Short mmCIF file of C-alpha atoms in Angstrom, two decimals:
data_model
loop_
_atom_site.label_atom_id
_atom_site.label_comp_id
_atom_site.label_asym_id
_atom_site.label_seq_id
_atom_site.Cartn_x
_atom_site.Cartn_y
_atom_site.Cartn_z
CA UNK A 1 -104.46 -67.05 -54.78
CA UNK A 2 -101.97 -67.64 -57.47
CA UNK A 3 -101.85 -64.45 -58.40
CA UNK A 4 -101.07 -63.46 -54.98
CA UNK A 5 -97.88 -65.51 -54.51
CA UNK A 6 -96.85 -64.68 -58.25
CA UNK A 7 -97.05 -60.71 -56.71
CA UNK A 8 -95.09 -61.42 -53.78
CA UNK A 9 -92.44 -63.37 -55.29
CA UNK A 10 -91.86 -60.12 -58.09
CA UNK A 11 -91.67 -58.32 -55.21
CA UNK A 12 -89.48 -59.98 -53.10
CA UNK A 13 -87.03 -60.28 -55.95
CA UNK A 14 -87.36 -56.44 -56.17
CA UNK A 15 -86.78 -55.81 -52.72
CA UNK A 16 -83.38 -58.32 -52.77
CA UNK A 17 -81.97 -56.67 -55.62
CA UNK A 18 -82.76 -52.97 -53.99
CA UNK A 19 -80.74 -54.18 -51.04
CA UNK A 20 -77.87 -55.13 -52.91
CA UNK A 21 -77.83 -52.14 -54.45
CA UNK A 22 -77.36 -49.91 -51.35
CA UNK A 23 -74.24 -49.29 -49.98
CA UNK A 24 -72.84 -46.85 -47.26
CA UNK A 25 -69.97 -45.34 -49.79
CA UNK A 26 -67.25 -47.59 -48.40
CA UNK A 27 -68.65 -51.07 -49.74
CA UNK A 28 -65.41 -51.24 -51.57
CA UNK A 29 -63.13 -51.14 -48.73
CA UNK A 30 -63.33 -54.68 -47.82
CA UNK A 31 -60.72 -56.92 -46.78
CA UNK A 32 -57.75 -56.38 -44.49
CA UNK A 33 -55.81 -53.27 -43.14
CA UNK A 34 -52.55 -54.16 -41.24
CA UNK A 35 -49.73 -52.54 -39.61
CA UNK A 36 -46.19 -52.84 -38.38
CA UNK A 37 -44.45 -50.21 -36.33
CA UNK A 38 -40.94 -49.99 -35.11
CA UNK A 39 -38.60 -47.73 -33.34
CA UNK A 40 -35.91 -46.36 -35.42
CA UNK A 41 -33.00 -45.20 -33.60
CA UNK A 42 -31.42 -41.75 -34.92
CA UNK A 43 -28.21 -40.18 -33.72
CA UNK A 44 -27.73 -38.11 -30.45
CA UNK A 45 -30.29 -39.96 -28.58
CA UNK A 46 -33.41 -39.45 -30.69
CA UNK A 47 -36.01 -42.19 -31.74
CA UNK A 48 -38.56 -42.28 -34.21
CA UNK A 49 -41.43 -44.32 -35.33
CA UNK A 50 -41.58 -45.85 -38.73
CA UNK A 51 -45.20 -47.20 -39.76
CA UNK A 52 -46.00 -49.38 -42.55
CA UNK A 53 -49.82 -49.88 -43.68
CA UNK A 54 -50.85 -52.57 -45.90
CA UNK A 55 -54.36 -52.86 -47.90
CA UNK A 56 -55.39 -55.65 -49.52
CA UNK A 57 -59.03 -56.16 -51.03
CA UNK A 58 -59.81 -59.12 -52.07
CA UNK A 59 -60.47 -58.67 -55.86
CA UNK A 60 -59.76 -55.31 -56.94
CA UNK A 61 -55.90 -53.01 -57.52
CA UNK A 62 -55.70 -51.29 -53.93
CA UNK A 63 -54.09 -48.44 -56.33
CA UNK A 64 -55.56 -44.78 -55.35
CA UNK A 65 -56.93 -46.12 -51.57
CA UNK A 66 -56.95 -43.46 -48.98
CA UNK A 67 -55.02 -44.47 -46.00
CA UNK A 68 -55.66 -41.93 -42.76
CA UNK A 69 -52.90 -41.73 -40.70
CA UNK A 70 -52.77 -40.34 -37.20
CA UNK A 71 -49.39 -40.32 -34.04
CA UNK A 72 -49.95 -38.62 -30.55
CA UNK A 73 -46.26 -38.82 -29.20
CA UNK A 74 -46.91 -38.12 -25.30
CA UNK A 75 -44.22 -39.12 -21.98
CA UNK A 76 -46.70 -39.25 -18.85
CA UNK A 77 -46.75 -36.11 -18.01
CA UNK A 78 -47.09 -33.86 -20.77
CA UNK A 79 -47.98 -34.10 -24.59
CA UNK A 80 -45.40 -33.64 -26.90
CA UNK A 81 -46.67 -33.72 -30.38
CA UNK A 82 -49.79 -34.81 -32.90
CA UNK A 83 -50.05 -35.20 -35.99
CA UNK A 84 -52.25 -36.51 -39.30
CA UNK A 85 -51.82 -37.02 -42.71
CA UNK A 86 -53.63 -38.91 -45.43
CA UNK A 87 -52.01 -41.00 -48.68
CA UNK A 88 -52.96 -43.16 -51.14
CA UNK A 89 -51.58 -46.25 -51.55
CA UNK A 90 -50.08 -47.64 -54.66
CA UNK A 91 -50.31 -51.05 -56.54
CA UNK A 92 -48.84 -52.45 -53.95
CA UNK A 93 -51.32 -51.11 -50.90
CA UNK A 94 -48.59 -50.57 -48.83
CA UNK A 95 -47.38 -46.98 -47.61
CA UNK A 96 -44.63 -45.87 -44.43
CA UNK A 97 -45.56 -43.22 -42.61
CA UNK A 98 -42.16 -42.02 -40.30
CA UNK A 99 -43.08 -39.89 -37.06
CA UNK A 100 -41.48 -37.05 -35.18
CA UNK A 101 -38.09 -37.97 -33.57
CA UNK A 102 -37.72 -36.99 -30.75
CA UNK A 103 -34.97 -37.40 -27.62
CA UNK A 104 -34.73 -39.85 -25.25
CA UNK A 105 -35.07 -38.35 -21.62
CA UNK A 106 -35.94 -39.23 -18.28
CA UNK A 107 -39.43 -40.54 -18.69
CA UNK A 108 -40.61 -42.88 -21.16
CA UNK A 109 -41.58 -41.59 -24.35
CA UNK A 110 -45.51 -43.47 -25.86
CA UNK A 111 -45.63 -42.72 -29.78
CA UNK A 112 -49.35 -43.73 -30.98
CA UNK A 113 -49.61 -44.44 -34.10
CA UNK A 114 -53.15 -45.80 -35.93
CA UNK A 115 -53.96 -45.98 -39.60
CA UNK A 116 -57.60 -46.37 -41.44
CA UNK A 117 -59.36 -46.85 -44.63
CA UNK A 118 -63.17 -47.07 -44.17
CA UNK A 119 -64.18 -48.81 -41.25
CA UNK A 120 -60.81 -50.82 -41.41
CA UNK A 121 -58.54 -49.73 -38.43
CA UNK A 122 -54.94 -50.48 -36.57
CA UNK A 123 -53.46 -49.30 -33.75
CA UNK A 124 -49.48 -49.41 -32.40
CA UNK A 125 -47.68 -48.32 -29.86
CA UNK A 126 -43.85 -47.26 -30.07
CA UNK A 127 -42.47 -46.96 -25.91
CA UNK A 128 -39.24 -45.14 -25.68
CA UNK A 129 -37.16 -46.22 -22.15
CA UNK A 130 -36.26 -43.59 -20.00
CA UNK A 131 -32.57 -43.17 -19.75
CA UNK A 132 -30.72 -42.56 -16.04
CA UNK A 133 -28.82 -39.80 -15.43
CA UNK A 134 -25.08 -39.88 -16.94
CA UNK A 135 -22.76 -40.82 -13.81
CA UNK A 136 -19.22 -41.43 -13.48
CA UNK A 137 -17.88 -43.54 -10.75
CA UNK A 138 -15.52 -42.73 -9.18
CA UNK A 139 -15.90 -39.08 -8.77
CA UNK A 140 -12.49 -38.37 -8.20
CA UNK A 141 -9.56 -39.94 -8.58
CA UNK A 142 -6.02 -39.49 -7.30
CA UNK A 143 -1.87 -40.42 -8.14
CA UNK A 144 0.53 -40.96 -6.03
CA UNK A 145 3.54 -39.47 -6.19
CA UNK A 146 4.84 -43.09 -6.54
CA UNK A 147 2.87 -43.52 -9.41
CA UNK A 148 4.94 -43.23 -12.45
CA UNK A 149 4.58 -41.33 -15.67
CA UNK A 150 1.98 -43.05 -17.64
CA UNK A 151 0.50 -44.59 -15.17
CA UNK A 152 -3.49 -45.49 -15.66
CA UNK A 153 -6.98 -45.08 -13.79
CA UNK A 154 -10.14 -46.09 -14.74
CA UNK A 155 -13.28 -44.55 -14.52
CA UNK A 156 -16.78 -46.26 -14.91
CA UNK A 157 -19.96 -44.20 -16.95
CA UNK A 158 -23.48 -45.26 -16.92
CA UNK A 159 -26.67 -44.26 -17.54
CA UNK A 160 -26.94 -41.05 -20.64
CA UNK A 161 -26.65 -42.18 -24.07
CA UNK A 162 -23.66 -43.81 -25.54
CA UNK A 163 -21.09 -43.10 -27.32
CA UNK A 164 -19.42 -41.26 -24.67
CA UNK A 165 -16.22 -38.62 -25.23
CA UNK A 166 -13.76 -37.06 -22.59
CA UNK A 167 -11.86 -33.82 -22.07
CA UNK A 168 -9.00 -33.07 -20.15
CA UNK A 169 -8.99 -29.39 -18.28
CA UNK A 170 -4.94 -29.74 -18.80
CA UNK A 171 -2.00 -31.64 -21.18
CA UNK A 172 -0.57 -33.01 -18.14
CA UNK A 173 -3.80 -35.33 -17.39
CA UNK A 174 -4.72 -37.55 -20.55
CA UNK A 175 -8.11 -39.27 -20.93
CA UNK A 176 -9.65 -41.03 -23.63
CA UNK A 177 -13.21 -42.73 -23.45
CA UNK A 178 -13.91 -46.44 -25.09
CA UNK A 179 -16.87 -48.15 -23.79
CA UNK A 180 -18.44 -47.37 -20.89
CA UNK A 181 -15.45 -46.33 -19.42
CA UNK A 182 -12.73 -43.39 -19.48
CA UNK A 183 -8.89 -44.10 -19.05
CA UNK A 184 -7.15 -41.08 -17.30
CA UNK A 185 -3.03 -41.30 -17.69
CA UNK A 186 -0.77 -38.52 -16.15
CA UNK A 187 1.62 -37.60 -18.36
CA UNK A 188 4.20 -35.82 -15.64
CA UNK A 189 5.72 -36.76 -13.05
CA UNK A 190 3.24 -36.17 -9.82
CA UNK A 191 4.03 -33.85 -7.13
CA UNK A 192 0.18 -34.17 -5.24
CA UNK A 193 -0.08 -31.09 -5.17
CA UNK A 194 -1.91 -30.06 -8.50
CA UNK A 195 -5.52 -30.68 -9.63
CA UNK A 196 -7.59 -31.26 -13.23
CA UNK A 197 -10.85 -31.81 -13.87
CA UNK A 198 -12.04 -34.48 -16.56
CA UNK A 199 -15.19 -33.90 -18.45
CA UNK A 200 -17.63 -36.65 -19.57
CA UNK A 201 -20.29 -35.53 -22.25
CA UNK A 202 -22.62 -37.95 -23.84
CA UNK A 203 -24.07 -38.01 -27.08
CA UNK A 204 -27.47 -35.66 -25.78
CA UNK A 205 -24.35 -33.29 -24.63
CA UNK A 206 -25.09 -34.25 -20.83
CA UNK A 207 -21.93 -34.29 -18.97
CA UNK A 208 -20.58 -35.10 -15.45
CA UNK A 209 -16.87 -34.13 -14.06
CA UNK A 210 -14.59 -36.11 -12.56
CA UNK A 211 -11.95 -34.34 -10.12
CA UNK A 212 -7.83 -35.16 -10.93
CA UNK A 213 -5.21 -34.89 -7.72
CA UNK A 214 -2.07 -35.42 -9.23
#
């Protein structure tokens, strides 16, 4: 009977240290994978994601880890883009990963973005606002003949993407754009019987008119 319990306690000493032994290939990649995403605004109206992973293992350098990126940049309608990439991480076991940019329109833009290592995954999402339409109010503006040289009308903008500019169709009509909002200044004396047209352009190059009577 001795001898029996002697055999079974050699073997289950065998079978613990077979266990330990076995791994599925990613035994190393322990510990934590996290994320931060953010938008990144570009010039002309355009957005992109910037992504930065972070590995940490509890005991080992993170140096040479394989971190799989993945973004699916989608409005709701239709798909834009998708992409993948891997990297390896340095000493640090941090890496950025910077998506597509792309332009702000008139649906909300979803950028996706998830990273892994192992069985260690994150997930973010980047939402890019819709934008309205560029307006101007008023849409057309008048002077009086009353109204002497110099004189000054506002005109409100919304919606597009700021900075805004303004064009005059003529010298005699001058308009400058600070703001939200265009000054337009006649620069002759007014007779009511002559017209210009003021352009509005935003940053995307959307623009709107606004009609002169001077």
């Amino acid at each position: 009977m001795k001898i029996f319990f002697s055999l079974l306690r050699v073997l289950t000493v065998v079978i613990v240290f077979t266990v330990q032994g076995c791994g599925s290939g990613d035994g190393d990649l322990i510990g934590s994978l996290d994320m931060t995403a953010t938008k990144v605004d570009d010039s002309g109206g355009y957005s992109h994601a910037e992504s930065t992973v972070t590995y940490k293992h509890p005991t080992k350098d993170p140096t040479g880890t394989e971190i799989s990126y993945s973004e699916n940049i989608y409005t709701p309608t239709i798909r834009i883009s998708s992409f993948s990439q891997t990297k390896k991480v340095n000493s640090s076991g941090a890496i950025t990963f910077i998506s597509k940019s792309v332009q702000q329109g008139t649906e909300p833009i979803f950028i996706d973005v998830s990273a892994q290592t192992g069985s260690l995954t994150q997930f973010k999402r980047i939402t890019i606002p819709a934008i309205a339409s560029l307006s101007a109010t008023p849409t057309a503006v008048a002077f009086l003949v009353t109204d002497a040289v110099g004189t000054a009308k506002t005109v409100a903008i919304s919606g597009g993407i700021s900075p805004y500019s303004a064009s005059s169709s003529t010298p005699n009509i001058g308009v400058s754009a600070t703001g939200a909002s265009v000054s337009i200044t006649n620069n002759v004396l007014i007779t009511g019987l002559r017209t210009a047209t003021i352009t509005i352009t935003d940053s995307a190059g959307k623009s709107v008119n606004v009609s002169v009577g001077y």
